[in-house]
Tab-separated table of C-alpha atoms and ligand atoms in Angstrom:
chain	number	residue	atom	x	y	z
A	17	MET	CA	43.683	164.742	83.566
A	18	THR	CA	40.180	165.467	82.218
A	19	HIS	CA	39.138	163.584	79.121
A	20	ALA	CA	36.320	164.242	76.688
A	21	PRO	CA	33.150	162.539	77.989
A	22	LEU	CA	32.234	159.093	76.651
A	23	GLU	CA	28.964	159.878	74.900
A	24	LYS	CA	26.387	157.110	74.364
A	25	PHE	CA	29.036	154.583	75.329
A	26	TYR	CA	26.472	151.834	75.961
A	27	LYS	CA	25.123	152.160	72.428
A	28	LYS	CA	28.479	151.487	70.769
A	29	SER	CA	29.823	148.083	69.703
A	30	LEU	CA	32.675	146.601	71.728
A	31	ASN	CA	35.300	147.630	69.173
A	32	GLU	CA	33.840	151.132	68.912
A	33	ARG	CA	34.032	151.520	72.682
A	34	ILE	CA	37.667	150.530	72.798
A	35	GLN	CA	38.412	152.827	69.855
A	36	ASN	CA	36.601	155.598	71.754
A	37	LEU	CA	38.933	155.024	74.733
A	38	ILE	CA	41.965	155.171	72.416
A	39	ASP	CA	40.698	158.302	70.622
A	40	THR	CA	40.074	160.134	73.893
A	41	SER	CA	43.556	159.187	75.181
A	42	ARG	CA	42.154	157.156	78.040
A	43	ILE	CA	44.255	154.167	76.998
A	44	ASP	CA	47.489	154.236	75.065
A	45	ALA	CA	47.039	151.098	72.925
A	46	GLU	CA	47.606	151.620	69.211
A	47	THR	CA	44.883	149.267	68.074
A	48	VAL	CA	41.755	147.687	69.481
A	49	GLU	CA	43.316	144.223	69.122
A	50	GLN	CA	46.469	145.297	70.942
A	51	PHE	CA	44.336	146.524	73.839
A	52	LYS	CA	42.346	143.290	74.014
A	53	THR	CA	45.529	141.224	74.054
A	54	SER	CA	47.049	143.409	76.753
A	55	LEU	CA	44.322	142.324	79.187
A	56	LEU	CA	44.987	138.596	78.818
A	57	LEU	CA	46.427	136.659	81.721
A	58	SER	CA	49.260	134.437	80.429
A	59	ASP	CA	49.366	130.750	81.383
A	60	ASP	CA	52.721	131.339	83.012
A	61	THR	CA	51.402	134.117	85.253
A	62	ALA	CA	48.181	132.242	86.074
A	63	ASN	CA	50.170	129.119	86.908
A	64	HIS	CA	52.246	131.080	89.402
A	65	MET	CA	49.233	132.731	91.007
A	66	ILE	CA	47.428	129.640	92.296
A	67	GLU	CA	47.933	125.909	92.786
A	68	ASN	CA	46.778	123.134	90.411
A	69	GLN	CA	45.995	125.745	87.746
A	70	ILE	CA	44.379	124.356	84.595
A	71	GLY	CA	43.162	127.467	82.787
A	72	THR	CA	41.761	130.937	83.246
A	73	TYR	CA	38.161	131.886	84.013
A	74	GLN	CA	37.100	135.103	82.372
A	75	LEU	CA	34.567	137.723	83.421
A	76	PRO	CA	33.323	140.750	81.514
A	77	LEU	CA	35.088	144.009	82.370
A	78	GLY	CA	33.097	147.223	81.899
A	79	LEU	CA	33.271	150.875	82.870
A	80	GLY	CA	31.058	152.576	85.416
A	81	LEU	CA	30.653	156.090	83.993
A	82	ASN	CA	29.699	159.557	85.264
A	83	PHE	CA	31.555	159.252	88.563
A	84	VAL	CA	32.622	162.588	90.019
A	85	ILE	CA	34.388	161.938	93.318
A	86	ASN	CA	36.043	164.756	95.287
A	87	ASP	CA	35.796	166.865	92.097
A	88	GLN	CA	37.704	164.297	90.003
A	89	ILE	CA	36.069	162.500	87.083
A	90	TYR	CA	36.493	158.716	86.973
A	91	ASP	CA	35.603	155.952	84.520
A	92	VAL	CA	35.521	153.058	86.973
A	93	PRO	CA	36.576	149.558	85.815
A	94	MET	CA	34.121	146.947	87.068
A	95	ALA	CA	34.422	143.154	86.633
A	96	THR	CA	31.085	141.390	86.996
A	97	GLU	CA	29.007	138.623	85.480
A	98	GLU	CA	25.680	140.268	86.373
A	99	PRO	CA	23.719	142.317	83.846
A	100	SER	CA	22.418	145.727	84.985
A	101	VAL	CA	25.082	146.326	87.665
A	102	ILE	CA	27.188	148.692	85.548
A	103	ALA	CA	24.127	150.362	84.004
A	104	ALA	CA	22.671	151.022	87.473
A	105	ALA	CA	25.961	152.353	88.866
A	106	SER	CA	26.428	154.694	85.889
A	107	PHE	CA	22.812	155.840	86.012
A	108	GLY	CA	23.007	156.584	89.734
A	109	ALA	CA	26.350	158.348	89.334
A	110	LYS	CA	24.879	160.527	86.564
A	111	THR	CA	22.205	161.990	88.878
A	112	ILE	CA	24.740	162.430	91.667
A	113	LYS	CA	27.158	164.106	89.230
A	114	ALA	CA	24.425	166.632	88.390
A	115	SER	CA	24.335	167.626	92.040
A	116	GLY	CA	28.093	167.897	92.576
A	117	GLY	CA	29.239	164.291	92.890
A	118	PHE	CA	30.522	162.273	95.820
A	119	THR	CA	32.655	163.451	98.727
A	120	THR	CA	34.755	160.843	100.474
A	121	TYR	CA	36.549	160.746	103.783
A	122	GLN	CA	39.048	158.394	105.361
A	123	ASP	CA	40.982	159.379	108.487
A	124	GLN	CA	43.247	156.332	108.831
A	125	ARG	CA	44.182	153.061	107.172
A	126	LEU	CA	45.186	150.705	109.952
A	127	MET	CA	44.975	146.927	109.765
A	128	VAL	CA	44.426	144.796	112.852
A	129	GLY	CA	46.673	141.805	113.586
A	130	GLN	CA	45.684	139.513	116.451
A	131	VAL	CA	47.630	137.268	118.781
A	132	ALA	CA	45.376	135.014	120.855
A	133	LEU	CA	46.675	133.595	124.144
A	134	ARG	CA	45.031	131.217	126.590
A	135	ASN	CA	45.696	130.219	130.196
A	136	VAL	CA	46.800	133.733	131.179
A	137	SER	CA	46.468	134.076	134.938
A	138	ASP	CA	45.634	137.483	136.417
A	139	PRO	CA	44.805	138.900	132.964
A	140	HIS	CA	44.192	142.485	134.131
A	141	ASP	CA	47.715	142.672	135.532
A	142	LYS	CA	49.139	141.023	132.384
A	143	LYS	CA	47.289	143.543	130.254
A	144	GLU	CA	49.256	146.318	131.993
A	145	ARG	CA	52.508	144.391	131.436
A	146	VAL	CA	51.790	144.125	127.730
A	147	TYR	CA	51.223	147.884	127.569
A	148	GLU	CA	54.481	148.437	129.493
A	149	ALA	CA	56.283	146.247	126.907
A	150	ARG	CA	54.760	148.185	124.002
A	151	GLU	CA	58.073	149.582	122.674
A	152	ARG	CA	59.781	146.162	122.726
A	153	LEU	CA	56.826	144.496	120.973
A	154	ILE	CA	56.733	147.176	118.285
A	155	GLU	CA	60.473	146.811	117.772
A	156	LEU	CA	60.109	143.032	117.307
A	157	ALA	CA	57.248	143.500	114.846
A	158	HIS	CA	59.240	146.056	112.860
A	159	GLN	CA	62.339	143.855	112.813
A	160	ALA	CA	60.192	141.184	111.131
A	161	HIS	CA	59.113	143.582	108.340
A	162	PRO	CA	61.498	146.552	108.357
A	163	SER	CA	60.637	147.846	104.876
A	164	ILE	CA	57.171	149.051	105.940
A	165	VAL	CA	58.779	151.355	108.491
A	166	ARG	CA	61.003	152.813	105.763
A	167	ARG	CA	57.844	153.425	103.747
A	168	GLY	CA	56.358	155.471	106.593
A	169	GLY	CA	54.089	152.728	107.947
A	170	GLY	CA	54.399	150.222	110.770
A	171	VAL	CA	52.731	149.506	114.106
A	172	LYS	CA	50.862	152.561	115.385
A	173	ALA	CA	49.227	151.105	118.495
A	174	ILE	CA	48.826	148.009	120.648
A	175	ASP	CA	45.530	147.022	122.269
A	176	VAL	CA	44.635	144.204	124.623
A	177	ARG	CA	41.153	142.697	124.671
A	178	LEU	CA	40.011	140.212	127.286
A	179	ILE	CA	37.310	137.810	126.234
A	180	ASP	CA	35.813	136.196	129.254
A	181	GLU	CA	34.554	132.586	129.145
A	182	ASN	CA	31.173	133.860	130.302
A	183	GLN	CA	30.766	136.025	127.205
A	184	VAL	CA	30.299	133.079	124.864
A	185	GLN	CA	29.162	129.822	126.374
A	186	GLY	CA	31.499	126.870	125.774
A	187	THR	CA	34.643	128.936	125.031
A	188	PRO	CA	37.646	129.477	127.323
A	189	ASP	CA	39.032	132.886	128.354
A	190	PHE	CA	41.060	134.525	125.601
A	191	PHE	CA	43.743	137.147	126.102
A	192	ILE	CA	43.976	138.919	122.775
A	193	VAL	CA	46.647	141.361	121.710
A	194	HIS	CA	45.983	143.597	118.718
A	195	LEU	CA	48.655	145.272	116.614
A	196	LEU	CA	47.269	148.247	114.688
A	197	VAL	CA	49.443	148.518	111.617
A	198	ASP	CA	49.728	151.251	109.010
A	199	THR	CA	50.351	149.118	105.915
A	200	SER	CA	50.895	152.134	103.656
A	201	GLU	CA	49.751	151.351	100.098
A	202	ALA	CA	49.385	147.581	100.649
A	203	MET	CA	46.326	145.723	101.950
A	204	GLY	CA	48.898	144.250	104.280
A	205	ALA	CA	47.657	140.729	105.099
A	206	ASN	CA	51.053	139.141	104.672
A	207	MET	CA	53.046	141.858	106.408
A	208	VAL	CA	50.640	141.890	109.359
A	209	ASN	CA	50.758	138.098	109.611
A	210	THR	CA	54.562	138.266	109.633
A	211	MET	CA	54.492	140.874	112.401
A	212	VAL	CA	52.040	139.099	114.699
A	213	GLU	CA	53.932	135.825	114.369
A	214	ALA	CA	57.115	137.662	115.328
A	215	ILE	CA	55.738	138.784	118.712
A	216	LYS	CA	54.152	135.491	119.789
A	217	ASP	CA	57.099	134.221	121.845
A	218	GLU	CA	57.579	137.555	123.603
A	219	LEU	CA	53.890	137.686	124.483
A	220	GLU	CA	54.080	134.190	125.972
A	221	LEU	CA	57.010	135.361	128.127
A	222	ILE	CA	55.169	138.517	129.241
A	223	THR	CA	51.826	136.871	129.980
A	224	GLY	CA	52.874	133.349	130.980
A	225	GLY	CA	50.100	132.135	128.665
A	226	ASP	CA	50.031	129.787	125.669
A	227	CYS	CA	49.796	131.333	122.250
A	228	LEU	CA	47.050	129.809	120.094
A	229	MET	CA	47.695	131.798	116.936
A	230	GLY	CA	48.721	135.093	115.388
A	231	ILE	CA	46.731	136.299	112.370
A	232	LEU	CA	45.326	139.333	110.571
A	233	SER	CA	41.708	140.241	111.319
A	234	ASN	CA	39.571	141.009	108.296
A	235	TYR	CA	37.284	143.038	110.527
A	236	ALA	CA	38.988	146.247	109.386
A	237	THR	CA	37.266	148.630	111.802
A	238	GLU	CA	40.287	150.975	111.812
A	239	ASN	CA	40.268	151.222	108.026
A	240	THR	CA	36.830	152.566	107.155
A	241	VAL	CA	35.907	154.964	104.391
A	242	THR	CA	32.834	157.171	104.018
A	243	SER	CA	31.244	158.474	100.840
A	244	THR	CA	28.446	161.061	100.816
A	245	CYS	CA	26.218	162.611	98.178
A	246	ILE	CA	23.571	165.332	98.314
A	247	ILE	CA	20.747	165.283	95.764
A	248	PRO	CA	18.074	167.975	95.396
A	249	PRO	CA	14.518	166.652	94.900
A	250	THR	CA	14.349	168.315	91.477
A	251	LEU	CA	16.679	165.561	90.210
A	252	LEU	CA	14.582	162.782	91.676
A	253	SER	CA	11.153	162.927	90.043
A	254	ARG	CA	10.428	159.759	88.163
A	255	ALA	CA	7.563	157.911	86.517
A	256	GLU	CA	5.336	160.916	87.225
A	257	ILE	CA	6.135	160.804	90.938
A	258	PRO	CA	7.296	164.205	92.260
A	259	GLY	CA	10.915	164.467	93.431
A	260	GLU	CA	9.947	165.147	97.067
A	261	GLU	CA	7.920	161.972	97.162
A	262	VAL	CA	10.701	159.892	95.580
A	263	ARG	CA	13.110	161.408	98.138
A	264	ASP	CA	10.874	160.474	101.074
A	265	ARG	CA	10.270	156.976	99.736
A	266	ILE	CA	14.047	156.444	99.397
A	267	VAL	CA	14.497	157.491	103.029
A	268	GLU	CA	11.776	155.046	104.087
A	269	ALA	CA	13.214	152.276	101.944
A	270	ASN	CA	16.522	152.796	103.739
A	271	GLN	CA	14.755	152.749	107.118
A	272	PHE	CA	13.173	149.434	106.132
A	273	ALA	CA	16.693	148.029	105.544
A	274	ILE	CA	17.919	149.439	108.863
A	275	ALA	CA	15.000	147.854	110.726
A	276	ASP	CA	14.654	144.464	109.016
A	277	PRO	CA	17.612	142.094	108.439
A	278	TYR	CA	15.719	140.232	105.670
A	279	ARG	CA	15.646	143.474	103.696
A	280	ALA	CA	19.104	144.598	104.876
A	281	VAL	CA	20.817	141.563	103.338
A	282	THR	CA	19.344	142.294	99.912
A	283	HIS	CA	19.927	146.043	100.272
A	284	ASN	CA	23.593	145.372	101.043
A	285	LYS	CA	23.863	142.719	98.330
A	286	GLY	CA	23.024	145.440	95.832
A	287	ILE	CA	25.738	147.656	97.306
A	288	MET	CA	28.183	144.745	97.069
A	289	ASN	CA	27.314	144.346	93.361
A	290	GLY	CA	29.250	147.561	92.805
A	291	ILE	CA	31.875	147.223	95.522
A	292	ASP	CA	32.811	143.662	94.565
A	293	ALA	CA	33.094	144.525	90.876
A	294	VAL	CA	35.640	147.309	91.504
A	295	VAL	CA	37.510	145.346	94.179
A	296	LEU	CA	37.848	142.446	91.733
A	297	ALA	CA	38.806	144.638	88.752
A	298	THR	CA	41.539	146.350	90.785
A	299	GLY	CA	43.093	143.019	91.824
A	300	ASN	CA	41.991	143.257	95.435
A	301	ASP	CA	40.682	140.520	97.704
A	302	THR	CA	36.882	140.315	97.360
A	303	ARG	CA	36.509	137.817	100.231
A	304	ALA	CA	38.438	140.022	102.642
A	305	ILE	CA	36.253	143.008	101.767
A	306	ALA	CA	32.973	141.071	101.907
A	307	ALA	CA	33.782	139.446	105.272
A	308	GLY	CA	34.739	142.800	106.805
A	309	ILE	CA	31.786	144.702	105.396
A	310	HIS	CA	29.133	142.196	106.443
A	311	ALA	CA	30.573	142.014	109.972
A	312	PHE	CA	30.518	145.832	110.067
A	313	ALA	CA	26.851	145.791	109.014
A	314	SER	CA	26.192	143.711	112.153
A	315	ARG	CA	28.139	145.886	114.588
A	316	SER	CA	24.988	146.957	116.473
A	317	GLY	CA	24.143	143.302	117.156
A	318	GLN	CA	21.706	143.168	114.220
A	319	TYR	CA	22.539	143.036	110.525
A	320	ARG	CA	21.529	146.429	109.094
A	321	ALA	CA	21.779	148.614	105.983
A	322	LEU	CA	25.287	149.916	105.233
A	323	THR	CA	23.843	153.192	103.989
A	324	ASN	CA	21.965	156.027	105.578
A	325	TRP	CA	19.604	158.234	103.524
A	326	TYR	CA	17.997	161.255	105.127
A	327	VAL	CA	16.648	164.729	104.309
A	328	ASP	CA	18.797	167.737	105.203
A	329	ASP	CA	17.548	171.173	106.261
A	330	GLN	CA	17.543	172.323	102.618
A	331	ALA	CA	15.115	169.495	101.745
A	332	ASN	CA	17.852	167.630	99.831
A	333	LEU	CA	18.267	163.888	99.910
A	334	VAL	CA	21.577	162.986	101.560
A	335	GLY	CA	23.107	159.548	101.129
A	336	THR	CA	26.058	158.233	103.028
A	337	ILE	CA	27.885	154.932	103.293
A	338	THR	CA	30.630	153.897	105.694
A	339	VAL	CA	32.398	150.595	105.109
A	340	PRO	CA	35.686	148.955	106.091
A	341	MET	CA	37.841	148.978	102.983
A	342	ALA	CA	41.030	146.932	103.347
A	343	ILE	CA	42.315	147.312	99.817
A	344	GLY	CA	45.726	148.120	98.374
A	345	THR	CA	47.353	149.549	95.288
A	346	VAL	CA	50.380	147.238	95.558
A	347	GLY	CA	50.912	143.630	96.593
A	348	GLY	CA	48.927	140.432	96.096
A	349	SER	CA	47.970	139.975	92.460
A	350	ILE	CA	47.752	143.721	91.737
A	351	SER	CA	51.209	144.039	90.220
A	352	ILE	CA	51.022	140.836	88.184
A	353	HIS	CA	47.478	140.706	86.826
A	354	PRO	CA	47.254	142.703	83.569
A	355	GLY	CA	43.548	143.482	84.134
A	356	ALA	CA	44.310	144.872	87.592
A	357	GLN	CA	47.138	146.995	86.207
A	358	PHE	CA	44.803	148.332	83.547
A	359	ALA	CA	42.161	149.162	86.177
A	360	HIS	CA	44.644	151.133	88.285
A	361	SER	CA	45.918	153.074	85.283
A	362	MET	CA	42.321	153.769	84.136
A	363	LEU	CA	41.733	155.340	87.570
A	364	ASN	CA	44.918	157.445	87.190
A	365	LYS	CA	46.805	155.303	89.696
A	366	PRO	CA	44.943	156.362	92.827
A	367	THR	CA	46.385	156.002	96.310
A	368	ALA	CA	44.851	153.238	98.427
A	369	SER	CA	42.818	155.844	100.267
A	370	GLU	CA	41.528	157.380	97.022
A	371	LEU	CA	40.691	153.932	95.676
A	372	ALA	CA	38.779	153.139	98.874
A	373	GLY	CA	36.716	156.312	98.306
A	374	ILE	CA	36.023	155.344	94.690
A	375	ILE	CA	34.853	151.876	95.714
A	376	ALA	CA	32.583	153.199	98.467
A	377	SER	CA	31.105	155.743	96.022
A	378	VAL	CA	30.299	152.998	93.514
A	379	GLY	CA	28.496	151.142	96.314
A	380	LEU	CA	26.503	154.270	97.172
A	381	ALA	CA	25.598	154.930	93.516
A	382	GLN	CA	24.455	151.330	93.179
A	383	ASN	CA	22.267	151.674	96.262
A	384	PHE	CA	20.784	154.960	95.085
A	385	SER	CA	19.800	153.484	91.710
A	386	ALA	CA	18.296	150.392	93.292
A	387	LEU	CA	16.269	152.340	95.877
A	388	ARG	CA	15.048	154.866	93.320
A	389	ALA	CA	13.872	152.092	91.005
A	390	LEU	CA	12.330	150.070	93.849
A	391	VAL	CA	10.223	152.943	95.170
A	392	THR	CA	9.083	154.077	91.716
A	393	GLU	CA	8.632	151.741	88.753
A	394	GLY	CA	10.098	148.660	90.499
A	395	ILE	CA	13.367	146.883	89.824
A	396	GLN	CA	12.191	144.395	87.229
A	397	LYS	CA	11.554	146.786	84.332
A	398	GLY	CA	15.187	147.803	83.956
A	399	HIS	CA	16.566	144.518	85.173
A	400	MET	CA	14.572	142.257	82.867
A	401	SER	CA	15.331	144.322	79.823
A	402	LEU	CA	19.023	143.653	80.488
A	403	GLN	CA	18.302	140.021	81.390
A	404	ALA	CA	16.678	139.661	77.968
A	405	LYS	CA	20.120	139.805	76.378
A	406	SER	CA	21.385	136.954	78.552
A	407	LEU	CA	18.262	134.956	77.712
A	408	ALA	CA	18.801	135.507	73.976
A	409	MET	CA	22.375	134.220	74.309
A	410	VAL	CA	21.334	131.186	76.364
A	411	ALA	CA	18.788	130.389	73.623
A	412	GLY	CA	21.706	130.265	71.173
A	413	ALA	CA	21.534	133.682	69.484
A	414	LYS	CA	24.824	134.779	67.910
A	415	GLY	CA	26.107	138.100	66.531
A	416	LYS	CA	23.300	140.273	65.163
A	417	GLU	CA	20.701	137.755	66.322
A	418	ILE	CA	21.379	138.747	69.962
A	419	GLU	CA	20.250	142.336	69.448
A	420	ALA	CA	17.237	141.301	67.376
A	421	ILE	CA	15.990	138.622	69.790
A	422	THR	CA	16.624	140.893	72.812
A	423	LYS	CA	14.464	143.569	71.212
A	424	GLN	CA	11.656	141.123	70.469
A	425	LEU	CA	11.863	139.564	73.944
A	426	LYS	CA	11.359	142.947	75.599
A	427	GLN	CA	8.002	143.200	73.809
A	428	GLU	CA	6.778	139.786	74.952
A	429	PRO	CA	4.373	139.619	77.907
A	430	LEU	CA	6.349	136.662	79.282
A	431	MET	CA	10.135	136.540	79.042
A	432	ASN	CA	11.679	133.093	79.428
A	433	LEU	CA	13.973	130.644	77.654
A	434	ALA	CA	11.185	128.889	75.749
A	435	VAL	CA	9.986	132.223	74.354
A	436	ALA	CA	13.554	133.204	73.438
A	437	GLU	CA	14.070	129.890	71.616
A	438	LYS	CA	10.773	130.285	69.754
A	439	LEU	CA	11.721	133.818	68.680
A	440	LEU	CA	15.167	132.690	67.576
A	441	LYS	CA	13.741	129.867	65.494
A	442	ALA	CA	11.262	132.245	63.831
A	443	TYR	CA	14.070	134.761	63.184
A	444	ARG	CA	16.237	132.104	61.526
A	445	ASP	CA	13.321	130.767	59.473
A	446	GLN	CA	12.533	134.209	57.994
B	523	NDP	P1	52.084	141.376	99.718
B	523	NDP	O1	52.466	140.220	100.544
B	523	NDP	O2	52.234	141.251	98.242
B	523	NDP	O3	52.867	142.621	100.301
B	523	NDP	C1	52.875	143.846	99.701
B	523	NDP	C2	54.292	144.274	99.547
B	523	NDP	O4	54.353	145.347	98.650
B	523	NDP	C3	54.901	144.812	100.823
B	523	NDP	O5	55.383	143.779	101.629
B	523	NDP	C4	55.980	145.741	100.331
B	523	NDP	O6	57.196	145.029	100.279
B	523	NDP	C5	55.558	146.050	98.885
B	523	NDP	N1	55.313	147.475	98.684
B	523	NDP	C6	55.754	148.190	97.623
B	523	NDP	N2	55.357	149.457	97.707
B	523	NDP	C7	54.665	149.574	98.853
B	523	NDP	C8	53.978	150.652	99.468
B	523	NDP	N3	53.964	151.881	98.940
B	523	NDP	N4	53.317	150.410	100.618
B	523	NDP	C9	53.299	149.173	101.155
B	523	NDP	N5	53.941	148.126	100.622
B	523	NDP	C10	54.608	148.308	99.464
B	523	NDP	O7	50.565	141.787	99.941
B	523	NDP	P2	49.825	142.170	101.244
B	523	NDP	O8	50.651	142.009	102.477
B	523	NDP	O9	49.220	143.499	100.999
B	523	NDP	O10	48.708	141.079	101.305
B	523	NDP	C11	47.657	141.076	100.378
B	523	NDP	C12	47.495	139.682	99.832
B	523	NDP	O11	47.365	138.744	100.897
B	523	NDP	C13	46.237	139.549	99.019
B	523	NDP	O12	46.564	138.815	97.857
B	523	NDP	C14	45.331	138.695	99.907
B	523	NDP	O13	44.441	137.934	99.122
B	523	NDP	C15	46.310	137.838	100.640
B	523	NDP	N6	45.940	137.299	101.926
B	523	NDP	C16	44.798	137.683	102.591
B	523	NDP	C17	44.518	137.172	103.829
B	523	NDP	C18	43.286	137.655	104.531
B	523	NDP	O14	42.631	138.549	104.041
B	523	NDP	N7	42.950	137.128	105.699
B	523	NDP	C19	45.396	136.190	104.481
B	523	NDP	C20	46.603	135.918	103.719
B	523	NDP	C21	46.843	136.440	102.491
B	523	NDP	P3	58.590	145.797	100.431
B	523	NDP	O15	58.380	146.981	101.337
B	523	NDP	O16	59.482	144.785	101.035
B	523	NDP	O17	58.946	146.222	99.048
């Protein structure tokens, strides 16, 4: 469904924004208050989610706007504590929207489950025996979690990897069996763990080895998603720098992050600002995603940029990101956390594959905004103006004072807490 655009959303008050969402039929709450209440996590639910629960810890939830992904328009829920993340994502997405939006691609969603065995003699022969026993192993795995087969998923392949003691000094030989599992709409950690545990005994019989453990791998190399955007230089000029020059500087900035791990970590941190915020808002596992993505960034043996920016034969800037994206639309806390349920309904209940594409696109938009700012006016101008608001609040500003002190802070040559406190005192003494 296409809704009326959210004009000047950032300029509205909180209640006006929520009313705007109600008026444009994006949410079906009757009142602003009813909507706010609907996002609250009850003590009962929270208490059942974790152990030793004593309260709830809130984060701001905002909307990343202007996202056009595979010709669909999305307002993307993002949960983050960091100012400027949502502004940057929305700003980047706006330019990309003007040139047709993002295109995403995912060919498969398979999770890897590992069984590690030791003391396997004649491992090359045993590898063949495991492959010969493939059907039996798959049957055992499916018996342990039959419902995923009914849902069209299940084990799609078995792999054996031999890790020789000489590969990493001080470690023994490992005989590792991988199950590649289609987990359908779930992230699948629990179902994969159930399956790998169910084949441990059989693998010991086949290999004669000792099983050390069976566990999901968060290195989701068989579950990657790619998002791409193409931007003509006419949309890139900035701070009096011609579009072609901004384009070329962005390409070089990306090359810097491919070449130098010190830069790559910060480059990718910016991408994770967006990815993490959507993963969290949609009730997915941020640690699983972060671990997988950072390992993927190191797959060449050096930690590198997750993105690639280059110039195509039409002189356009092309940006692309490929990341492992082990997320789900069911399971874990997704079905019980009211904020996660809201996020999925705000995105029109995407499939897991669609959601993966949305998340990757937010990461790419975030990267585009950061690189464009870095190679033109610098990151601090936009960032500090948003940090000014946090500073005003830390200084003790309340209600209307926040806006007033933020405005004054932006005009100060030096922006820090002492200045914010001085301005607040002067404002109150007026
Ligand atoms: P769940 O254990 O909640 O399993 C999801 C369940 O959803 C399935 O077992 C399935 O049960 C049901 N389901 C309903 N509809 C579908 C559908 N269309 N496709 C697939 N399943 C469906 O969650 P996951 O197994 O996905 O595990 C994710 C959770 O595990 C996250 O909370 C994560 O934090 C946590 N975790 C992560 C680990 C890691 O990353 N290393 C390790 C351990 C846990 P049924 O078919 O029977 O209805």
